[in-house]
Amino acid sequence: MSRKPSIAIVGGGFGGVGAATMLRRQGYEDVVVFEKGERVGGVWHHNTYPGAACDIPSHLYEFSFAPNSWSRRYAPQAEIQRYVEGVARRFGVLGKVRTGTEVKAAAWNEERGCWRIETSVGAHEADLLLTACGQLSVPKVPPIDGLESFAGPAFHTAEWRHDVDVAGRRVAVIGTGCSAIQVVPAIQPLAAQIDLYQRSPGWTFPKMDHEYSPRARALFKRFPILHRLDRAAIYAGQELGTAALTSQGWLRPFARAVGRRQINSAIADPELRRKLTPTDEIGCKRIMLTDDWYPALNQPNVELVAERIEAVTADGIRDATGAERPAEVIVLATGFASHDFVAPMEIAGRGGRTLAAEWGEVPRAYLGLTVPGFPNLFLLYGPNTNGGTGSVVNTLECGIGHVLAALDEMESRGAERIEVRREAAERFDRELRTALKGTVWQTGCTNWYVDEDGNDPSNWPWLWGTYRRRTQRLAPGAYDLVH
Ligand code: NAP
């Protein structure tokens, strides 16, 4: 290909903005980002529930090429949203984003060697297609009997109704995952009563969040090496956590001791302590970082209901013991449909075969990025690139680095098309599934990583350093390049 290829990106969150920026920095100007929302930001634009904040220290939850002066160790949602928009503006890619444009489908045109992309406002063609849809963008509404019959407002944390005032009202919160542990402490001082419906408890760690003093911020700015050192230290800590969750199970008892100590020192009531202490292995569900969850649960206007929900009625929730608690507002902190990846968008590769057909029961991709039969397609934060620790922003940068390596290779070989070889993808998948068997996510608990049949299409079973190493160049023989 003599000209630089045209590139279409689906999704304007960290992935889409990061890809457009890194591509532009390498001279790729013919780039368009389709974003169905009204602004860039992805999950950070959509998740505006009270208390929403990052649970990875911000010095690692930022692009390595755009360090930021954060207000706190764990930045709140609005600050992260401003950061993503700021990066898009500063690196000149905001103009490449088409907001309010949903991609419905994309099909590979074999004859013309390009992707035809159907959007809500018309068709578009591009040589390369990158999906950056995230894994946590589609809210999951639980199949609870009678939910639709509830008379008051009921909404998901990711679709927070800011027009609904929770002050002085009885609020039922369903779910006790990462979103719930942030929202409950934020609304507890306002609500008259919070009934918190827990299906199974999760382990927590102290977050030790704090503001950065003006002096600390000035030092980070004056001596960027300090910022980089802090980032490196956070990264090392995350890698230790990743080792504990994947191959180094002997580390888990130490982690469990920290989690148990947090519960025991915060909760005096033995019955509440019992309900809150998980019985499953630490890390099987995502470990939640918090300083204010247990103090909120100690408040007299919060009740932890550990019985199964039987049904939602017009004005409350009935549990399995038959007890019914009145509610005026229901908050669904029930997580996301995370296993569909690019859905509901339909992607058809060579011969019209769809990604859904190629995947069957379990989504899979070589390094989470490429799928045989789908030339010039890269899935950012695709199958098996999540983890119990580590920064998704770092993962995305690695994935985008792989796209840049592929583009370099195409340019140097004069190729117009790149496609992962089926043998390479299958070999990688076998290696991945074997490694997953030894991870904590397979120890039997409910988590959003593993499906009902025990398949894990979500998580990376090795260190993040391994992901960086494997993505930074194309392994010999992994890809076919076509002139
Ligand atoms: P989640 O971790 O999947 O938690 C969902 C909660 O809802 C769990 O407690 C689950 O119970 C419960 N639940 C699901 N279906 C239910 C049902 N039918 N009946 C009763 N309870 C039900 O979802 P999330 O809290 O939204 O977090 C998802 C992920 O988003 C996190 O793991 C994290 O990666 C990310 N996140 C990050 C941040 C951050 O960085 N600040 C904040 C929020 C979320 P079980 O545990 O029994 O399944």
Coordinates of C-alpha atoms and ligand atoms in Angstrom, one line a residue:
M1 CA 0.0 0.0 0.0
S2 CA 1.7 3.2 -1.1
R3 CA -0.6 5.6 0.9
K4 CA -1.1 5.4 4.6
P5 CA -4.1 3.2 5.3
S6 CA -7.4 4.7 6.5
I7 CA -8.5 3.5 10.0
A8 CA -11.9 3.4 11.6
I9 CA -12.2 3.0 15.4
V10 CA -15.4 2.0 17.2
G11 CA -15.7 3.6 20.6
G12 CA -14.4 6.9 22.0
G13 CA -13.3 5.8 25.5
F14 CA -9.7 5.4 26.7
G15 CA -9.2 2.8 23.9
G16 CA -10.6 4.9 21.0
V17 CA -9.0 8.1 22.1
G18 CA -5.7 6.3 22.9
A19 CA -5.6 4.6 19.6
A20 CA -6.4 7.8 17.6
T21 CA -3.7 9.6 19.5
M22 CA -1.0 7.0 19.2
L23 CA -1.8 6.5 15.5
R24 CA -1.6 10.2 14.9
R25 CA 1.7 10.4 16.7
Q26 CA 3.0 7.9 14.2
G27 CA 1.7 9.9 11.2
Y28 CA -1.7 8.1 10.6
E29 CA -4.0 11.0 9.9
D30 CA -6.9 9.2 8.1
V31 CA -8.5 8.1 11.3
V32 CA -12.1 8.3 12.3
V33 CA -13.6 7.4 15.7
F34 CA -17.3 6.5 16.0
E35 CA -18.8 7.1 19.4
K36 CA -22.4 6.5 20.1
G37 CA -22.5 8.8 23.1
E38 CA -22.4 12.6 23.0
R39 CA -18.9 12.9 24.4
V40 CA -15.7 10.9 24.5
G41 CA -14.9 9.1 27.8
G42 CA -16.6 5.7 27.5
V43 CA -17.3 4.2 30.9
W44 CA -16.1 7.4 32.5
H45 CA -18.6 9.4 30.6
H46 CA -21.5 7.0 31.4
N47 CA -20.8 6.0 35.0
T48 CA -21.7 9.1 36.9
Y49 CA -23.1 7.5 40.0
P50 CA -22.3 9.2 43.3
G51 CA -18.9 8.1 44.6
A52 CA -17.6 6.9 41.2
A53 CA -13.9 6.9 41.2
C54 CA -11.0 4.8 39.9
D55 CA -9.8 1.8 41.9
I56 CA -6.3 1.8 40.3
P57 CA -3.9 4.5 41.4
S58 CA -4.2 7.3 38.8
H59 CA -0.4 7.5 38.1
L60 CA -0.9 4.1 36.4
Y61 CA -4.4 4.8 35.2
E62 CA -3.3 7.3 32.6
F63 CA -1.5 7.1 29.2
S64 CA 2.3 6.8 29.6
F65 CA 2.6 9.6 27.0
A66 CA 0.3 12.0 28.9
P67 CA 1.1 12.1 32.6
N68 CA -1.3 14.2 34.5
S69 CA -1.3 16.2 37.7
W70 CA -4.1 14.3 39.6
S71 CA -5.9 15.7 42.6
R72 CA -5.9 12.4 44.5
R73 CA -4.2 9.0 44.5
Y74 CA -7.4 7.5 43.1
A75 CA -9.0 10.1 40.9
P76 CA -12.8 10.7 40.9
Q77 CA -14.9 10.1 37.8
A78 CA -15.3 13.7 36.7
E79 CA -11.5 14.3 36.8
I80 CA -10.9 11.1 34.7
Q81 CA -13.5 12.2 32.2
R82 CA -11.8 15.7 31.9
Y83 CA -8.5 13.9 31.4
V84 CA -9.7 11.7 28.5
E85 CA -11.3 14.8 26.8
G86 CA -8.1 16.8 27.5
V87 CA -5.9 14.1 25.9
A88 CA -8.2 14.1 22.8
R89 CA -8.0 17.9 22.5
R90 CA -4.3 18.2 23.3
F91 CA -3.3 15.6 20.7
G92 CA -5.6 16.9 18.0
V93 CA -7.9 13.9 17.8
L94 CA -11.1 15.4 19.1
G95 CA -11.9 16.5 15.6
K96 CA -11.6 12.9 14.4
V97 CA -14.4 11.7 16.7
R98 CA -17.9 11.5 15.4
T99 CA -20.1 11.5 18.5
G100 CA -23.8 10.5 18.4
T101 CA -22.8 7.9 15.8
E102 CA -23.5 4.2 16.6
V103 CA -21.8 1.5 14.5
K104 CA -24.4 -1.1 13.7
A105 CA -22.4 -3.6 11.7
A106 CA -19.1 -4.0 9.8
A107 CA -18.3 -6.3 6.9
W108 CA -15.0 -7.2 5.2
N109 CA -15.2 -6.5 1.5
E110 CA -12.8 -9.1 0.0
E111 CA -12.7 -7.5 -3.5
R112 CA -11.9 -4.0 -2.3
G113 CA -9.8 -5.2 0.6
C114 CA -11.5 -2.9 3.1
W115 CA -14.1 -2.8 5.9
R116 CA -17.6 -1.4 5.1
I117 CA -19.0 0.0 8.3
E118 CA -22.7 0.7 8.7
T119 CA -23.4 3.5 11.2
S120 CA -26.6 5.1 12.4
V121 CA -25.9 8.0 10.1
G122 CA -24.6 6.2 7.0
A123 CA -21.9 3.9 5.6
H124 CA -18.1 4.4 5.8
E125 CA -15.2 2.5 4.4
A126 CA -11.8 2.0 6.0
D127 CA -8.7 -0.2 5.4
L128 CA -8.4 -1.1 9.0
L129 CA -11.0 -1.5 11.7
L130 CA -10.3 -1.2 15.4
T131 CA -13.0 -2.0 18.0
A132 CA -12.6 -0.2 21.4
C133 CA -15.9 -1.0 22.9
G134 CA -14.7 -1.9 26.4
Q135 CA -15.8 -5.0 28.4
L136 CA -18.1 -3.1 30.8
S137 CA -20.3 -1.0 28.6
V138 CA -23.6 -2.9 28.5
P139 CA -25.5 -2.8 31.9
K140 CA -26.8 -6.1 33.2
V141 CA -30.3 -6.1 34.5
P142 CA -30.8 -9.1 36.7
P143 CA -33.8 -11.4 35.9
I144 CA -35.5 -10.8 39.2
D145 CA -39.2 -11.5 39.4
G146 CA -41.4 -8.5 39.4
L147 CA -38.7 -5.9 38.8
E148 CA -40.8 -4.3 36.0
S149 CA -43.7 -4.0 38.4
F150 CA -41.8 -1.7 40.8
A151 CA -43.7 1.6 41.1
G152 CA -40.8 3.9 41.8
P153 CA -37.6 4.6 39.9
A154 CA -35.3 1.6 39.4
F155 CA -32.1 2.2 37.5
H156 CA -28.6 0.8 37.0
T157 CA -25.5 2.4 38.5
A158 CA -24.2 3.0 34.9
E159 CA -27.4 4.9 34.1
W160 CA -27.7 6.9 37.2
R161 CA -30.9 9.0 37.4
H162 CA -29.6 12.4 38.6
D163 CA -33.2 13.7 38.4
V164 CA -34.1 11.2 41.3
D165 CA -33.3 12.7 44.7
V166 CA -32.4 9.9 47.1
A167 CA -32.3 12.3 50.1
G168 CA -34.8 11.2 52.8
R169 CA -35.9 8.2 50.8
R170 CA -35.8 4.4 51.3
V171 CA -33.3 3.1 48.8
A172 CA -32.8 -0.6 48.0
V173 CA -29.4 -1.4 46.5
I174 CA -29.0 -4.7 44.7
G175 CA -25.4 -6.0 44.4
T176 CA -22.3 -5.6 46.5
G177 CA -19.5 -5.4 43.8
C178 CA -17.1 -2.6 42.9
S179 CA -19.9 -0.1 41.9
A180 CA -22.0 -0.8 45.0
I181 CA -19.1 -0.3 47.4
Q182 CA -18.6 3.2 46.0
V183 CA -22.2 4.3 45.7
V184 CA -23.5 3.1 49.1
P185 CA -21.1 5.2 51.2
A186 CA -21.8 8.2 48.9
I187 CA -25.6 8.1 49.4
Q188 CA -25.8 6.7 52.9
P189 CA -25.6 10.2 54.6
L190 CA -28.5 11.4 52.4
A191 CA -30.9 8.4 52.3
A192 CA -33.4 7.7 55.1
Q193 CA -32.7 4.0 54.8
I194 CA -30.6 1.8 52.6
D195 CA -31.4 -1.9 52.3
L196 CA -28.4 -3.6 50.7
Y197 CA -29.1 -6.9 49.0
Q198 CA -26.0 -9.1 48.9
R199 CA -25.9 -12.3 47.0
S200 CA -22.3 -13.2 48.0
P201 CA -19.7 -11.0 49.7
G202 CA -16.4 -10.0 48.2
W203 CA -13.0 -9.5 49.7
T204 CA -11.8 -5.9 50.2
F205 CA -8.5 -4.2 50.8
P206 CA -7.9 -0.8 52.4
K207 CA -7.8 1.8 49.6
M208 CA -5.7 4.3 51.5
D209 CA -6.9 7.0 49.2
H210 CA -5.6 10.5 49.8
E211 CA -5.5 13.9 48.3
Y212 CA -2.2 15.0 46.8
S213 CA -1.1 18.2 48.6
P214 CA -0.2 21.2 46.4
R215 CA 3.5 20.5 47.5
A216 CA 3.3 16.9 46.3
R217 CA 1.7 17.9 43.0
A218 CA 4.4 20.6 42.5
L219 CA 7.1 18.1 43.1
F220 CA 5.6 15.6 40.6
K221 CA 5.5 18.4 38.1
R222 CA 9.0 19.7 38.7
F223 CA 10.6 16.3 38.8
P224 CA 8.8 14.0 36.4
I225 CA 11.1 11.2 37.4
L226 CA 9.2 11.1 40.7
H227 CA 5.9 10.6 38.8
R228 CA 7.6 7.9 36.8
L229 CA 9.1 6.2 39.9
D230 CA 5.7 6.2 41.6
R231 CA 4.1 4.7 38.4
A232 CA 6.8 2.0 38.4
A233 CA 6.2 1.2 42.0
I234 CA 2.4 0.9 41.5
Y235 CA 3.1 -1.3 38.4
A236 CA 5.3 -3.5 40.5
G237 CA 2.7 -3.8 43.2
Q238 CA 0.0 -4.7 40.6
E239 CA 2.3 -7.3 39.1
L240 CA 2.7 -8.9 42.5
G241 CA -1.1 -9.0 42.8
T242 CA -1.3 -10.5 39.3
A243 CA 1.2 -13.2 40.3
A244 CA -0.9 -14.0 43.4
L245 CA -4.1 -14.4 41.3
T246 CA -2.5 -16.4 38.6
S247 CA 0.5 -18.7 39.2
Q248 CA 1.7 -17.8 42.7
G249 CA -1.2 -19.0 44.8
W250 CA 1.0 -19.3 47.9
L251 CA 0.7 -15.5 48.2
R252 CA -3.1 -15.6 48.7
P253 CA -3.2 -16.4 52.4
F254 CA -1.3 -13.1 53.0
A255 CA -3.8 -11.2 51.0
R256 CA -6.7 -13.0 52.8
A257 CA -5.2 -12.0 56.2
V258 CA -5.3 -8.3 55.0
G259 CA -8.9 -8.6 53.9
R260 CA -10.0 -10.4 57.1
R261 CA -8.3 -7.8 59.2
Q262 CA -10.1 -5.0 57.5
I263 CA -13.5 -6.6 58.2
N264 CA -12.6 -7.6 61.8
S265 CA -11.3 -4.2 62.7
A266 CA -14.2 -2.3 61.1
I267 CA -17.2 -4.4 62.1
A268 CA -17.9 -5.1 65.7
D269 CA -21.3 -6.9 65.3
P270 CA -20.4 -10.7 64.9
E271 CA -23.5 -11.4 62.8
L272 CA -22.7 -8.6 60.3
R273 CA -19.1 -9.7 60.3
R274 CA -20.1 -13.3 59.4
K275 CA -22.4 -12.1 56.6
L276 CA -19.6 -9.9 55.2
T277 CA -16.8 -12.4 55.4
P278 CA -16.4 -14.2 52.1
T279 CA -16.0 -18.0 52.0
D280 CA -14.5 -18.1 48.5
E281 CA -10.9 -17.6 47.6
I282 CA -9.5 -14.1 47.7
G283 CA -9.2 -12.7 44.2
C284 CA -11.8 -15.1 42.7
K285 CA -14.1 -12.0 42.6
R286 CA -12.3 -8.8 41.9
I287 CA -10.8 -7.5 45.2
M288 CA -12.5 -4.2 46.1
L289 CA -10.5 -1.3 47.4
T290 CA -12.3 0.8 49.9
D291 CA -11.9 2.9 53.0
D292 CA -15.6 3.8 53.6
W293 CA -17.6 0.7 52.8
Y294 CA -17.6 -0.9 56.3
P295 CA -18.0 2.4 58.1
A296 CA -21.1 3.0 56.0
L297 CA -22.5 -0.5 56.8
N298 CA -22.1 0.3 60.5
Q299 CA -24.6 3.2 60.2
P300 CA -28.0 2.7 61.7
N301 CA -29.8 3.6 58.4
V302 CA -28.1 0.7 56.5
E303 CA -29.2 -2.9 56.6
L304 CA -27.3 -5.7 54.9
V305 CA -29.8 -8.3 53.6
A306 CA -28.0 -11.5 52.9
E307 CA -31.1 -13.6 52.0
R308 CA -31.9 -14.3 48.4
I309 CA -34.3 -11.9 46.7
E310 CA -37.5 -13.6 45.9
A311 CA -39.3 -10.9 44.2
V312 CA -39.6 -7.1 43.7
T313 CA -43.1 -5.9 44.4
A314 CA -44.7 -2.5 43.5
D315 CA -43.3 -0.9 46.6
G316 CA -40.5 -3.0 47.9
I317 CA -38.5 -6.2 47.8
R318 CA -39.4 -9.5 49.3
D319 CA -36.6 -11.9 50.4
A320 CA -36.6 -15.6 50.5
T321 CA -37.7 -15.7 54.2
G322 CA -40.8 -13.8 53.1
A323 CA -39.8 -10.6 54.8
E324 CA -40.7 -7.5 52.7
R325 CA -38.9 -4.2 53.0
P326 CA -40.4 -1.1 51.5
A327 CA -38.4 0.8 49.0
E328 CA -38.9 4.1 47.1
V329 CA -35.9 3.8 44.8
I330 CA -34.1 0.7 43.5
V331 CA -30.4 0.9 42.5
L332 CA -29.1 -2.0 40.4
A333 CA -25.4 -2.3 41.1
T334 CA -25.5 -5.6 39.2
G335 CA -22.6 -5.3 36.8
F336 CA -22.3 -5.6 33.1
A337 CA -22.9 -8.1 30.2
S338 CA -19.2 -8.5 29.7
H339 CA -19.0 -11.6 27.5
D340 CA -20.4 -10.3 24.3
F341 CA -17.5 -8.0 23.5
V342 CA -18.4 -6.2 20.3
A343 CA -22.2 -7.0 20.5
P344 CA -24.7 -5.8 19.6
M345 CA -22.6 -4.8 16.6
E346 CA -22.3 -7.5 14.0
I347 CA -18.9 -8.0 12.4
A348 CA -18.6 -10.2 9.3
G349 CA -15.2 -11.3 8.1
R350 CA -14.1 -13.2 5.0
G351 CA -16.9 -15.1 3.3
G352 CA -19.5 -13.2 5.4
R353 CA -18.7 -15.4 8.5
T354 CA -19.6 -13.4 11.6
L355 CA -17.5 -13.0 14.7
A356 CA -20.4 -14.5 16.7
A357 CA -20.3 -17.6 14.5
E358 CA -16.5 -17.9 14.7
W359 CA -16.6 -17.6 18.5
G360 CA -19.6 -20.0 19.1
E361 CA -19.7 -20.4 22.9
V362 CA -16.5 -18.6 23.9
P363 CA -15.0 -15.4 22.4
R364 CA -11.3 -15.8 21.8
A365 CA -8.7 -13.9 20.0
Y366 CA -4.9 -14.1 19.4
L367 CA -3.4 -11.9 22.2
G368 CA -7.0 -10.7 22.6
L369 CA -6.5 -8.7 19.4
T370 CA -6.9 -10.6 16.2
V371 CA -9.1 -13.4 14.9
P372 CA -8.5 -15.7 11.9
G373 CA -10.8 -14.9 9.0
F374 CA -11.0 -11.3 10.0
P375 CA -8.3 -9.4 8.1
N376 CA -7.3 -5.9 9.2
L377 CA -9.4 -6.1 12.3
F378 CA -8.0 -5.5 15.8
L379 CA -10.1 -5.8 19.0
L380 CA -8.7 -3.5 21.7
Y381 CA -9.4 -4.8 25.3
G382 CA -10.7 -7.9 23.5
P383 CA -11.1 -11.4 24.9
N384 CA -8.8 -12.4 27.8
T385 CA -7.2 -9.0 28.2
N386 CA -8.8 -8.1 31.5
G387 CA -7.3 -9.0 34.9
G388 CA -8.0 -8.8 38.6
T389 CA -5.2 -6.3 38.9
G390 CA -3.4 -4.0 36.5
S391 CA -4.4 -0.9 34.6
V392 CA -6.7 -1.3 31.5
V393 CA -5.1 1.9 30.2
N394 CA -1.7 0.1 30.1
T395 CA -3.4 -3.0 28.5
L396 CA -4.9 -0.7 25.8
E397 CA -1.5 0.9 25.1
C398 CA 0.0 -2.5 24.6
G399 CA -2.8 -3.5 22.2
I400 CA -2.4 -0.3 20.3
G401 CA 1.3 -0.8 20.2
H402 CA 0.6 -4.2 18.5
V403 CA -1.6 -2.4 15.9
L404 CA 1.3 0.0 15.2
A405 CA 3.7 -3.0 14.9
A406 CA 1.3 -4.5 12.4
L407 CA 1.1 -1.3 10.4
D408 CA 4.9 -1.0 10.4
E409 CA 5.2 -4.5 9.1
M410 CA 2.6 -3.9 6.4
E411 CA 4.3 -0.8 5.3
S412 CA 7.8 -2.3 5.1
R413 CA 6.4 -5.3 3.2
G414 CA 4.1 -3.3 1.0
A415 CA 1.2 -5.3 2.2
E416 CA -2.4 -4.3 2.2
R417 CA -3.8 -7.0 4.4
I418 CA -2.8 -8.7 7.6
E419 CA -4.5 -11.7 9.1
V420 CA -3.5 -13.9 12.0
R421 CA -2.8 -17.5 11.0
R422 CA -5.3 -20.0 12.4
E423 CA -2.6 -22.3 13.7
A424 CA -1.0 -19.4 15.6
A425 CA -4.3 -18.4 17.1
E426 CA -5.2 -21.9 18.0
R427 CA -1.7 -22.5 19.6
F428 CA -2.1 -19.3 21.6
D429 CA -5.6 -20.3 22.7
R430 CA -4.4 -23.7 23.9
E431 CA -1.6 -22.1 25.9
L432 CA -4.0 -19.5 27.4
R433 CA -6.7 -22.1 28.4
T434 CA -4.0 -24.2 30.1
A435 CA -2.7 -21.3 32.1
L436 CA -6.2 -20.1 33.1
K437 CA -6.8 -23.5 34.8
G438 CA -4.3 -22.6 37.5
T439 CA -5.8 -19.2 38.2
V440 CA -7.8 -18.1 41.2
W441 CA -10.8 -17.2 38.9
Q442 CA -11.4 -20.9 38.4
T443 CA -11.7 -21.7 42.1
G444 CA -15.5 -21.6 42.1
C445 CA -17.2 -18.3 43.0
T446 CA -19.6 -16.1 41.0
N447 CA -17.6 -13.4 39.2
W448 CA -18.1 -11.6 35.9
Y449 CA -15.1 -13.2 34.3
V450 CA -16.2 -16.8 34.1
D451 CA -19.4 -18.0 32.4
E452 CA -21.9 -20.6 33.7
D453 CA -19.9 -23.4 31.9
G454 CA -16.6 -22.4 33.6
N455 CA -15.2 -20.8 30.4
D456 CA -13.2 -17.6 31.0
P457 CA -13.3 -15.3 28.0
S458 CA -12.2 -12.3 30.1
N459 CA -8.9 -12.6 31.9
W460 CA -5.3 -12.7 31.0
P461 CA -3.6 -15.5 33.0
W462 CA 0.0 -14.1 33.0
L463 CA 1.8 -11.0 34.2
W464 CA 1.1 -7.7 32.4
G465 CA 4.8 -7.6 31.5
T466 CA 4.2 -10.7 29.5
Y467 CA 1.4 -9.0 27.6
R468 CA 3.6 -6.0 26.8
R469 CA 6.4 -8.3 25.6
R470 CA 4.2 -10.4 23.5
T471 CA 2.3 -7.5 21.9
Q472 CA 5.2 -5.2 21.1
R473 CA 6.2 -7.0 17.9
L474 CA 4.7 -9.5 15.6
A475 CA 5.8 -13.1 16.5
P476 CA 7.5 -14.7 13.4
G477 CA 4.9 -16.7 11.5
A478 CA 1.9 -15.5 13.5
Y479 CA 0.5 -13.4 10.7
D480 CA -0.1 -13.6 6.9
L481 CA 0.6 -10.4 5.0
V482 CA -1.0 -10.1 1.6
H483 CA 0.1 -7.7 -1.1
Ligands
NAP1 P1 -19.9 -6.7 39.6 O1 -18.6 -6.7 40.2 O2 -20.2 -7.8 38.5 O3 -21.0 -6.9 40.8 C1 -22.3 -7.1 40.5 C2 -23.0 -7.4 41.9 O4 -24.4 -7.6 41.6 C3 -22.4 -8.6 42.6 O5 -22.5 -8.3 44.0 C4 -23.4 -9.7 42.2 O6 -23.5 -10.8 43.1 C5 -24.7 -8.9 42.2 N1 -25.7 -9.5 41.3 C6 -25.6 -9.8 40.0 N2 -26.8 -10.4 39.6 C7 -27.6 -10.5 40.7 C8 -28.8 -11.0 40.9 N3 -29.5 -11.6 39.9 N4 -29.4 -11.0 42.1 C9 -28.7 -10.5 43.2 N5 -27.4 -9.9 43.0 C10 -26.9 -10.0 41.8 O7 -20.4 -5.3 38.9 P2 -19.8 -3.9 39.3 O8 -19.8 -3.6 40.7 O9 -20.5 -2.9 38.4 O10 -18.3 -4.0 38.8 C11 -18.0 -4.6 37.6 C12 -16.5 -4.3 37.2 O11 -16.4 -2.9 36.8 C13 -15.5 -4.4 38.4 O12 -15.1 -5.6 38.6 C14 -14.5 -3.4 37.9 O13 -13.6 -4.1 37.0 C15 -15.2 -2.4 37.2 N6 -15.5 -1.2 38.1 C16 -14.4 -0.4 38.4 C17 -14.6 0.6 39.2 C18 -13.5 1.5 39.4 O14 -12.4 1.4 39.0 N7 -13.7 2.5 40.1 C19 -15.9 0.9 39.7 C20 -16.9 0.1 39.4 C21 -16.7 -1.0 38.6 P3 -22.4 -12.0 43.1 O15 -21.1 -11.4 43.6 O16 -23.0 -13.0 44.0 O17 -22.3 -12.4 41.6

